[in-house]
Coordinates of C-alpha atoms in Angstrom, one line a residue:
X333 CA 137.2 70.3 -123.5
X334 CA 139.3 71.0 -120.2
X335 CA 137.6 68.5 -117.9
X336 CA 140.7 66.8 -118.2
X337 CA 142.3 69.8 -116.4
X338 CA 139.9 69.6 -113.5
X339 CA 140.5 66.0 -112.8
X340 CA 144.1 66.1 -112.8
X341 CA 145.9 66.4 -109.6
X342 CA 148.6 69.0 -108.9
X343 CA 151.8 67.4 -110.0
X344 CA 149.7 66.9 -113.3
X345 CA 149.1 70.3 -113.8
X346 CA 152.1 71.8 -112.7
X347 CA 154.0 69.2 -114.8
X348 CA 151.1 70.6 -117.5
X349 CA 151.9 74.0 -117.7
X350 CA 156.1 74.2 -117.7
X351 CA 155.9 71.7 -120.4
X352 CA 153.4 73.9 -121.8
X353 CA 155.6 77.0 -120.9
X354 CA 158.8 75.2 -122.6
X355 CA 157.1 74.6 -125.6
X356 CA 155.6 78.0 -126.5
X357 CA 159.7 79.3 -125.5
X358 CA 161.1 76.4 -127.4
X359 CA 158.8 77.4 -130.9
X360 CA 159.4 81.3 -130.4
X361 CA 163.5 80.4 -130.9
X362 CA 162.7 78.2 -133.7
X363 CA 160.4 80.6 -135.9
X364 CA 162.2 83.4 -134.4
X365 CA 165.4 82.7 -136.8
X366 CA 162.7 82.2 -139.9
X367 CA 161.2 85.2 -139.1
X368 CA 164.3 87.1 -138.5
X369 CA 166.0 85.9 -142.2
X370 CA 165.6 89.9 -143.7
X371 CA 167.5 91.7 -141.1
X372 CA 170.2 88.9 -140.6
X373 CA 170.8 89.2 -144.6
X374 CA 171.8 92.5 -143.6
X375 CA 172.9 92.6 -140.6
X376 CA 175.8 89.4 -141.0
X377 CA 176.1 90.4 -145.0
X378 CA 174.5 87.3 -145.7
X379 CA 172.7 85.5 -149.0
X380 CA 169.1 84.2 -148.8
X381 CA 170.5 80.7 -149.7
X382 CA 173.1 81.1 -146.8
X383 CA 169.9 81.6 -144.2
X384 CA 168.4 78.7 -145.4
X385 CA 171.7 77.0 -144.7
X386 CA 172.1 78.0 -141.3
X387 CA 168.5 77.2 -140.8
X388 CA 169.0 73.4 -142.4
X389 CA 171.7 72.8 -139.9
X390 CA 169.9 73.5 -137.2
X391 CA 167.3 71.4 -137.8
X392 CA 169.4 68.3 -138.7
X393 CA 171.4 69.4 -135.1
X394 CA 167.9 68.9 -133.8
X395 CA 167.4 65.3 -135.3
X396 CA 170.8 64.5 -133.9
X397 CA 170.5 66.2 -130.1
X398 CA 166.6 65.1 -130.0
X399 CA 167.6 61.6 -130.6
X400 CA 170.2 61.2 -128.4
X401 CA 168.1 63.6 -125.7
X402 CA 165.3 60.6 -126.3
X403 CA 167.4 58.2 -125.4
X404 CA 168.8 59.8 -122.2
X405 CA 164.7 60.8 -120.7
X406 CA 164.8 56.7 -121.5
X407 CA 167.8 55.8 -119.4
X408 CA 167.9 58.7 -116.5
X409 CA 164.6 59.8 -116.7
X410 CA 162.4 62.4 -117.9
X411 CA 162.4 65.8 -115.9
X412 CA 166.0 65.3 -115.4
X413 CA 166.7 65.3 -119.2
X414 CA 164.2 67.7 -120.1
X415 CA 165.8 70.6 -117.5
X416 CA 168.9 69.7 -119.2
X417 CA 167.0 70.5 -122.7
X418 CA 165.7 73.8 -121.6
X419 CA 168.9 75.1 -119.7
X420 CA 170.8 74.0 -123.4
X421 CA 168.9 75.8 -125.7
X422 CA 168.5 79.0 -123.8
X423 CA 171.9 79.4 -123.3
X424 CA 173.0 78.7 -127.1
X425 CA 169.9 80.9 -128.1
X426 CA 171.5 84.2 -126.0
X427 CA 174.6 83.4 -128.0
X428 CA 173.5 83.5 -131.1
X429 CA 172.3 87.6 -130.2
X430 CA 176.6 87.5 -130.5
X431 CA 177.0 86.6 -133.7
X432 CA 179.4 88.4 -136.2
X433 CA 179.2 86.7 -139.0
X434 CA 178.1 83.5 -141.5
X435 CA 180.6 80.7 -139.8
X436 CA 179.6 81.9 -136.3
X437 CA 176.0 82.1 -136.8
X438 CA 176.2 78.8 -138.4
X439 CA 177.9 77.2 -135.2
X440 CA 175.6 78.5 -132.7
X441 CA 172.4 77.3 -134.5
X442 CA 174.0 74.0 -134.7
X443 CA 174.9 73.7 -131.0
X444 CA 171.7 75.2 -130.1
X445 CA 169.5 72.6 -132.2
X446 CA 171.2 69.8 -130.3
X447 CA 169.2 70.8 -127.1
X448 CA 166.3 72.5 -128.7
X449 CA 165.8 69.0 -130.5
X450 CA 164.7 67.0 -127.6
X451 CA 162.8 69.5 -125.3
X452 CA 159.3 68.7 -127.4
X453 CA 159.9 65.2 -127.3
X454 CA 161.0 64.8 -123.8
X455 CA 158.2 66.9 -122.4
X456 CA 155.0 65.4 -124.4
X457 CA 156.6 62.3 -123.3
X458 CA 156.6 63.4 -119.7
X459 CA 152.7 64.7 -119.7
X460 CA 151.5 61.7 -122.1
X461 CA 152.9 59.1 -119.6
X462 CA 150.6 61.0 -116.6
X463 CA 147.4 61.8 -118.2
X464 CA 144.6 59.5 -118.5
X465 CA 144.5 57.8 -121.9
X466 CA 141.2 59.2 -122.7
X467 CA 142.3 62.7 -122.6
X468 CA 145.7 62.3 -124.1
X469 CA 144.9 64.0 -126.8
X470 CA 143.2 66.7 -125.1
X471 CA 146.2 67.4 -122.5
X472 CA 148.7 67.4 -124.9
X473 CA 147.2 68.7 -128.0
X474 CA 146.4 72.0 -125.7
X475 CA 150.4 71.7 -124.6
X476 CA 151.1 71.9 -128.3
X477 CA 149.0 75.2 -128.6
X478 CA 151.9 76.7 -126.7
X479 CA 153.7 76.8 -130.5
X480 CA 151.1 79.0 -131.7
X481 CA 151.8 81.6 -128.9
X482 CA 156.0 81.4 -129.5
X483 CA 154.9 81.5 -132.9
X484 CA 152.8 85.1 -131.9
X485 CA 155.5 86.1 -129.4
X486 CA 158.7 85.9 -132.1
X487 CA 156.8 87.4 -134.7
X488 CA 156.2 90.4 -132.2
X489 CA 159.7 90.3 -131.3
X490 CA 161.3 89.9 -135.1
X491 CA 158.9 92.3 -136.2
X492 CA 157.6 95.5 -134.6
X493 CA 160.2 95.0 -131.9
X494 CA 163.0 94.3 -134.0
X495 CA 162.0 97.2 -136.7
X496 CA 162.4 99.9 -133.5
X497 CA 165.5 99.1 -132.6
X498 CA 168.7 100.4 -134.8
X499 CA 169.1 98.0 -137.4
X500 CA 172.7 96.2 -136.3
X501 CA 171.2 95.9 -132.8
X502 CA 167.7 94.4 -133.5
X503 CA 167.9 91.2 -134.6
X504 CA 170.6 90.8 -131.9
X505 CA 168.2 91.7 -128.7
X506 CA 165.8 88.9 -129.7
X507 CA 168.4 86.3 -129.8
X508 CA 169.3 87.4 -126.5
X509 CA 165.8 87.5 -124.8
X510 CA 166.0 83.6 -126.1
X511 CA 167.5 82.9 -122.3
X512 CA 164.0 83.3 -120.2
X513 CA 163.1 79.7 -120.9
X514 CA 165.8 79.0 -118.7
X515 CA 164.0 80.3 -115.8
X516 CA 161.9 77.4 -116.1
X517 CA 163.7 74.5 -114.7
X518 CA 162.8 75.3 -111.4
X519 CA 159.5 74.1 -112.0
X520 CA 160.5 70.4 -112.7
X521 CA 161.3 67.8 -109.9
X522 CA 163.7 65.3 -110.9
X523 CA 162.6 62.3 -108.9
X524 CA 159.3 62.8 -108.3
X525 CA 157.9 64.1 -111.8
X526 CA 158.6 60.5 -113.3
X527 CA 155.3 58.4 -114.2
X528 CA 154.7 55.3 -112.9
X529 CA 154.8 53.6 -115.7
X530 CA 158.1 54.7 -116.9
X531 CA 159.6 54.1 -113.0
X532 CA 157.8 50.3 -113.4
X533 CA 159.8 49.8 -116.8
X534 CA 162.9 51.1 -115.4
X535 CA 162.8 48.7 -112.6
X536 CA 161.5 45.5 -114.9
X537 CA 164.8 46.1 -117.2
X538 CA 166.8 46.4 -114.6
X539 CA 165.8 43.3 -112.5
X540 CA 165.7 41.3 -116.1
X541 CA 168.8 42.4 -116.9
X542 CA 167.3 44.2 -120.1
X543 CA 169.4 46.8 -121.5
X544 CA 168.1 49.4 -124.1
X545 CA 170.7 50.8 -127.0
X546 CA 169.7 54.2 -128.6
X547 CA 169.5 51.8 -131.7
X548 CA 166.6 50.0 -130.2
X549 CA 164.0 51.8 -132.5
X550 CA 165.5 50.1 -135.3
X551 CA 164.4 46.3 -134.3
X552 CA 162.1 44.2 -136.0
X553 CA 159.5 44.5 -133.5
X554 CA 159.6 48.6 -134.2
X555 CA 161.6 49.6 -137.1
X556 CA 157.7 50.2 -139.0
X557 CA 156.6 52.3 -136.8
X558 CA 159.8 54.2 -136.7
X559 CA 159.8 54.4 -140.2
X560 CA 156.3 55.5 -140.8
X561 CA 156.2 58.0 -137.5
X562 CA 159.2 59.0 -139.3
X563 CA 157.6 60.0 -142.8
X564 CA 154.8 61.6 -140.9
X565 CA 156.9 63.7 -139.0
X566 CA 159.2 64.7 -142.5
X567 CA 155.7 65.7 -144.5
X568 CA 153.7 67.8 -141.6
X569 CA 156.8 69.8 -140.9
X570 CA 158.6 69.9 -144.2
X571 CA 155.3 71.4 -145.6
X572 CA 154.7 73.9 -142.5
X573 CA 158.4 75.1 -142.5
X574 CA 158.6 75.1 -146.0
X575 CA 155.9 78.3 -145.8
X576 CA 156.9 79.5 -142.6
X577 CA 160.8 80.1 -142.9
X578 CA 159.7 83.0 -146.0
X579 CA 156.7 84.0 -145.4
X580 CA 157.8 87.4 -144.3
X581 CA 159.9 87.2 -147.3
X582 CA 157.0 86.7 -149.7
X583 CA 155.1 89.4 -147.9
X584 CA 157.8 91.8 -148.2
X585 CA 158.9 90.8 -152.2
X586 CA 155.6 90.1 -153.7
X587 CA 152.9 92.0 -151.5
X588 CA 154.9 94.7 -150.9
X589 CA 154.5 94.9 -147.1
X590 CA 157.4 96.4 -144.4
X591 CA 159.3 94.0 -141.9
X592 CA 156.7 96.0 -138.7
X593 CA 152.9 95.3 -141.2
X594 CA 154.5 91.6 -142.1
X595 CA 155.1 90.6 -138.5
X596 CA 151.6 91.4 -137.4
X597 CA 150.1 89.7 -140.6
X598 CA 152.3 86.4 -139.2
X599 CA 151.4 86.9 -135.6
X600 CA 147.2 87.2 -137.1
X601 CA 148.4 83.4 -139.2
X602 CA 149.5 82.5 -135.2
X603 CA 146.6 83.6 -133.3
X604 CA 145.1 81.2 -135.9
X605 CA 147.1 78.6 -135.2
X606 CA 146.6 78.8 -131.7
X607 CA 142.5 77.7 -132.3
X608 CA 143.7 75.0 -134.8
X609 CA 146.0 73.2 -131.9
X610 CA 142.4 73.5 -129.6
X611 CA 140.4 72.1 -132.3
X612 CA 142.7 69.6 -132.9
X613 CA 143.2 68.6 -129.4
X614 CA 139.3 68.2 -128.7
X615 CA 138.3 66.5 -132.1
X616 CA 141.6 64.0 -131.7
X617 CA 139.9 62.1 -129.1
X618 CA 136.8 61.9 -130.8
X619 CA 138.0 61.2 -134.5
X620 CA 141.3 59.6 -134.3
X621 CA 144.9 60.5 -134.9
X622 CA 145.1 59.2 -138.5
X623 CA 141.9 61.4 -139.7
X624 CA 142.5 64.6 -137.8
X625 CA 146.3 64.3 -139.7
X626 CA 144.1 64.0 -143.0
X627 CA 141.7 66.5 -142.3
X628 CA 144.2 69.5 -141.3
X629 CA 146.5 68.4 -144.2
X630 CA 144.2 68.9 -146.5
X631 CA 142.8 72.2 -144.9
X632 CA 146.3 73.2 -145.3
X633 CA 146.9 72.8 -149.0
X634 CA 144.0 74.6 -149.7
X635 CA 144.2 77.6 -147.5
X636 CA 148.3 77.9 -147.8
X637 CA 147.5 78.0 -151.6
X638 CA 145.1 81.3 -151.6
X639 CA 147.0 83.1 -149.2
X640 CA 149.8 82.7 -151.7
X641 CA 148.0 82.7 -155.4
X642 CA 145.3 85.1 -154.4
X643 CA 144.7 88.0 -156.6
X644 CA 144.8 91.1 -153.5
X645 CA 148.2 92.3 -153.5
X646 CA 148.7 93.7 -150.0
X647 CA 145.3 94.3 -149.2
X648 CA 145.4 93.4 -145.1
X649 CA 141.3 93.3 -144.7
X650 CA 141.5 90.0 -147.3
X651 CA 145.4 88.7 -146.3
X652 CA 144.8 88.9 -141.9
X653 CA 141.6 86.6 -142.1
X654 CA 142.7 84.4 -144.7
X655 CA 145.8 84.5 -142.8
X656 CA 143.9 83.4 -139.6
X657 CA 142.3 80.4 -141.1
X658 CA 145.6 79.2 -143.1
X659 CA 147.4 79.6 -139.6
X660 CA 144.5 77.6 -138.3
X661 CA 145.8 74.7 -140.6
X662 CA 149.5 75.0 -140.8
X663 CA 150.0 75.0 -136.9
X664 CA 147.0 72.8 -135.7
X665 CA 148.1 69.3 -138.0
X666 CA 151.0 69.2 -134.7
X667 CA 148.3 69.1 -131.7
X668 CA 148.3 65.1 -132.7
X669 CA 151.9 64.6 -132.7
X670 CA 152.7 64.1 -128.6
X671 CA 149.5 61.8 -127.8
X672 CA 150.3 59.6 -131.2
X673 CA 153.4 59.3 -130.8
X674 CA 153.9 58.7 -127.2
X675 CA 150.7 55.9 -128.1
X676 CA 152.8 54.5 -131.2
X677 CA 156.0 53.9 -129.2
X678 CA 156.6 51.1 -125.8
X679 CA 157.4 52.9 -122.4
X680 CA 160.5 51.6 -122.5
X681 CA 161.9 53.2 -125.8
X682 CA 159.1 56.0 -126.1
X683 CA 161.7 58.8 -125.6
X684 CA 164.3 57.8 -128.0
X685 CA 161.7 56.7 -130.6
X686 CA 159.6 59.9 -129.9
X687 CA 162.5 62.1 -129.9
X688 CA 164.0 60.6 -133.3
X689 CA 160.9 60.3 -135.5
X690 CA 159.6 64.0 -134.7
X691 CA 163.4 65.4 -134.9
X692 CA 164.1 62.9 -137.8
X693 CA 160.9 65.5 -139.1
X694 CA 162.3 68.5 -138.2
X695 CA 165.7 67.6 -140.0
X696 CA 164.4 66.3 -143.0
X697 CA 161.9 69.4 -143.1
X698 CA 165.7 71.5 -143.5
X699 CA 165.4 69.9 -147.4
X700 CA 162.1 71.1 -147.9
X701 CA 163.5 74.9 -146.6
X702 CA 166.3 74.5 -148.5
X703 CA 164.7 73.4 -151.8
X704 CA 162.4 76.2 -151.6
X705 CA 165.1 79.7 -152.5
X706 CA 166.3 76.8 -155.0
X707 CA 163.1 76.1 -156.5
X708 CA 163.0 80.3 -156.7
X709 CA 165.8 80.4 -158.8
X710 CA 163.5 79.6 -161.5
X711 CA 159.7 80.1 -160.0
X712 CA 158.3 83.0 -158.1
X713 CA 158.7 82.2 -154.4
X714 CA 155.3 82.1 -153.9
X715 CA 154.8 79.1 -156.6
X716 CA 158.1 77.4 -154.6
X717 CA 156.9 77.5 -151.7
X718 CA 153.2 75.8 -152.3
X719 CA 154.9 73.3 -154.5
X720 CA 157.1 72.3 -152.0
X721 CA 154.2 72.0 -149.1
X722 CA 152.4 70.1 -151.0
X723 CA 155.1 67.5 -151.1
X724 CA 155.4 67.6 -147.5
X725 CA 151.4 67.3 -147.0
X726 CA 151.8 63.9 -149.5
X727 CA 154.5 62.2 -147.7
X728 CA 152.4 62.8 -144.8
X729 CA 149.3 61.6 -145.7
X730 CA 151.1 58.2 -147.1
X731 CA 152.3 58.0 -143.6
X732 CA 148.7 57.9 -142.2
X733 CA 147.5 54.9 -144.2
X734 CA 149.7 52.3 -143.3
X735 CA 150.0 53.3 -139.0
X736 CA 147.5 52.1 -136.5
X737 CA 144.8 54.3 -134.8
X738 CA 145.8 54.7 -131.6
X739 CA 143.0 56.7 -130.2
X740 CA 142.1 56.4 -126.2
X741 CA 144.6 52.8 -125.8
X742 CA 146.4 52.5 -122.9
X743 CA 150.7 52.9 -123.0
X744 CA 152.4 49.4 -124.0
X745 CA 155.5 48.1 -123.0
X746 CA 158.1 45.9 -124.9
X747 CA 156.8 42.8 -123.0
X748 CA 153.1 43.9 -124.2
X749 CA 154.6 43.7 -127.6
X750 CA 156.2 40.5 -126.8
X751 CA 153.4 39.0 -125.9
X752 CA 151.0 40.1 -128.5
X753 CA 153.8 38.4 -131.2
X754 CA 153.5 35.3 -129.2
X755 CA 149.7 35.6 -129.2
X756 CA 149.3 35.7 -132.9
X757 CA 152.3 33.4 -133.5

C-alpha cells in the first residue's frame, strides 16, 4: 500500500505530509464547531436552529472562498495560494475563541470559511499533479485520512478537554488552539513546489495568449463534469454532515450520555474513519472511483442507520464498535475525492473546478444540516438525521452513473480536450 511513498522523491514527500498536516488541522476546525454546538448553546445564549445557522454559513463562505481560492492556485500557482489558505483560516479560527455573541460568531465563521474553503482543494491539487498516476489514489486517499485524525483531535478537544475547563472558557480555548496550522506554511516553497505540468500549462496559455476566467468551468466543453462532480460532492457531504454536526447531540438527548463519554464515543466513530480513508485509498486504484463511491455509500446507509435505530440505549460495549465501523463508512467515501477530481478536471482549470465542485458540496451540505433540527421539529432527531443522509447518499450515487472512470489516466489538458472533440468530430 505505501510503495508509492518509497518511490517518491523528497519534494514529494515533504509536499506529502504538510498537505497531509493541513488537512487533518483544516477538518479538526470544521468538526470542531459541530462538535462544540452544546456548550456554544450555552455559552453565547444561543438556539439549536441558530448553530445550525452559523454552521450553514460557513459552509456556503467555503463554496464561495474555495472557488475563488481554486481559481487563484490556477492563475499564481499552487503552494502560494495554499499558504495563503492555511495562514486565513487559522487566523479567523483563533477569533472565533472571541466571540460574545450570535452576530459575532456568525461573522467569524463566515470569514473563516472563505479560506478554510480552498485549502483541501488547493492541496490535493498540489500532490495529485506530483504523484504518479498509478498511485494517485493511494497518495492522496492516505492525505485524506488526515480528516479522520482532526476529526479524533476536535472531538478530544470539544469533549474531555472542553468539559474540564470552566464552562464560559471551554469552548473558547479550542477555537483559539485553531491557530497551530499556521505554523505550517513554512513547509511549502512557492516556486519550486509547482508540478511540471501545471508550470507547462501556465507557460502554453501564456505564449497562446489563452486566458482563463473563474467562469471557465461553466463552458461546453466542462460544464458536465462540473455539474456532476458537483452533485457528488452535495450527496457524500450533505449525508456525512448531516450526522456529524448532532451526533453529540443525539448521544446526549436520546442515549443519555455526558458531553466527556460522547466525545470519546465520536473520537472511537474517527479512529474508524481513519481505516475507511486507508481502505479507500488502496482499493481506489484497484476498483475504480465510481464503485468505491458506491460501495462506501452504501456501507454508510446501513451502518449510520443502526447506530441510530438500535435498540441499546447508552450501552458503550455495543455503540464504540458499531461506532467504529459506521465511522469507517461515513469518513472513508472522501479518500476518492482529490485523485477523481483532480483526474475529472484539465490542468489548466483543475483548481477552480476542484475547488468549486467540492466546496459547491460543502455549501450545499449546509441544507442538509439545516433541514435536519427542522425535520426535528416533528421527528425524533435520530429519525431526521438518517432521513436526511440518505438523501445525500442518493444524490451521490446518481452522480456516479453518469461520470467517467478515471482510474490510473494520466492528467489532461484543455488542448487534450480539444483535440479529443476534434477526433470524434
Amino acid at each position: 500500500m505505501f510503495n508509492w511513498y518509497h518511490e517518491a522523491d523528497r519534494k514529494t514527500r515533504r509536499v506529502f505530509w504538510t498537505c497531509s498536516a493541513g488537512w487533518a488541522l483544516d477538518s479538526a476546525d470544521a468538526v470542531m464547531y459541530q462538535y462544540l454546538i452544546p456548550l456554544l448553546i450555552t455559552g453565547l445564549g444561543i438556539t439549536l436552529v441558530e448553530a445550525g445557522q452559523i454552521a450553514s454559513a460557513n459552509f456556503f463562505a467555503a463554496a464561495i472562498g474555495g472557488w475563488i481560492g481554486g481559481w487563484l492556485c490556477d492563475r499564481f500557482g499552487r503552494a502560494r495560494i495554499l499558504q495563503l489558505t492555511i495562514l486565513w483560516f487559522s487566523v479567523f479560527t483563533f477569533a472565533s475563541g472571541f466571540a460574545q455573541n450570535y452576530e459575532q460568531m456568525m461573522a467569524l465563521r463566515i470569514l473563516q470559511g472563505i479560506g478554510f474553503g480552498a485549502e483541501w482543494a488547493v492541496g490535493a491539487v498540489l500532490l495529485g499533479e506530483i504523484i504518479k498516476p498509478k498511485h494517485r489514489g493511494r497518495a492522496l486517499g492516505t492525505v485524506h485520512s488526515g480528516a479522520a485524525i482532526g476529526s479524533g483531535i476536535a472531538a478530544l478537544i470539544a469533549g474531555p478537554l472542553a468539559a474540564a475547563l470552566p464552562p464560559e472558557y471551554g469552548w473558547r480555548v479550542a477555537f483559539w488552539l485553531g491557530i497551530l496550522p499556521a505554523g505550517l506554511i513554512f513547509f511549502i516553497r512557492r516556486g519550486s513546489d509547482d508540478s511540471e505540468i501545471f508550470k507547462q500549462a501556465r507557460q502554453r496559455a501564456k505564449d497562446t495568449g489563452q486566458t482563463i476566467s473563474i467562469a471557465s468551468i461553466f463552458k461546453p466543453r466542462i460544464i458536465r463534469i462540473t455539474a456532476l462532480a458537483s452533485l457528488l460532492a452535495v450527496g457524500a457531504q450533505g449525508a456525512g454532515y448531516a450526522v456529524a454536526s448532532y451526533l453529540t447531540t443525539f448521544l446526549g438527548e436520546e442515549r443519555g450520555l455526558g458531553t466527556s463519554i460522547a466525545g470519546i464515543c465520536v473520537l472511537i466513530n474517527s479512529a474508524g474513519g481513519f481505516f475507511g480513508f486507508l481502505v479507500n485509498a488502496y482499493i481506489s486504484d484497484r476498483i475504480g472511483r465510481r464503485n468505491v463511491f458506491r460501495v462506501f455509500g452504501a456501507g454508510f446507509v446501513i451502518t449510520s442507520s443502526l447506530y441510530l435505530f438500535g435498540p441499546w440505549g447508552g450501552n458503550l460495549y455495543i455503540l464504540i464498535p458499531l461506532g467504529f465501523i459506521y465511522g469507517f463508512h461515513q469518513f472513508g467515501i472522501y479518500a476518492s475525492f482529490g485523485p477523481y477530481f483532480t483526474e475529472l478536471f484539465p490542468t489548466e482549470l483543475r483548481g477552480t473546478g476542484q475547488a468549486f465542485a467540492y466546496n459547491f458540496g460543502r455549501a450545499f451540505s449546509a441544507i442538509f444540516v439545516m433541514v435536519v433540527p427542522i425535520v426535528a421539529l416533528t421527528f425524533p432527531l435520530s429519525a431526521s438525521m438518517a432521513m436526511v443522509a440518505i438523501c445525500g447518499i442518493g444524490c451521490a450515487l446518481v452522480a456516479t452513473l453518469f461520470l467517467p472512470e478515471t482510474a490510473g489516466r494520466a492528467l489532461h489538458s484543455l488542448a487534450d480536450l480539444e483535440h479529443e472533440a476534434k477526433s470524434h468530430g
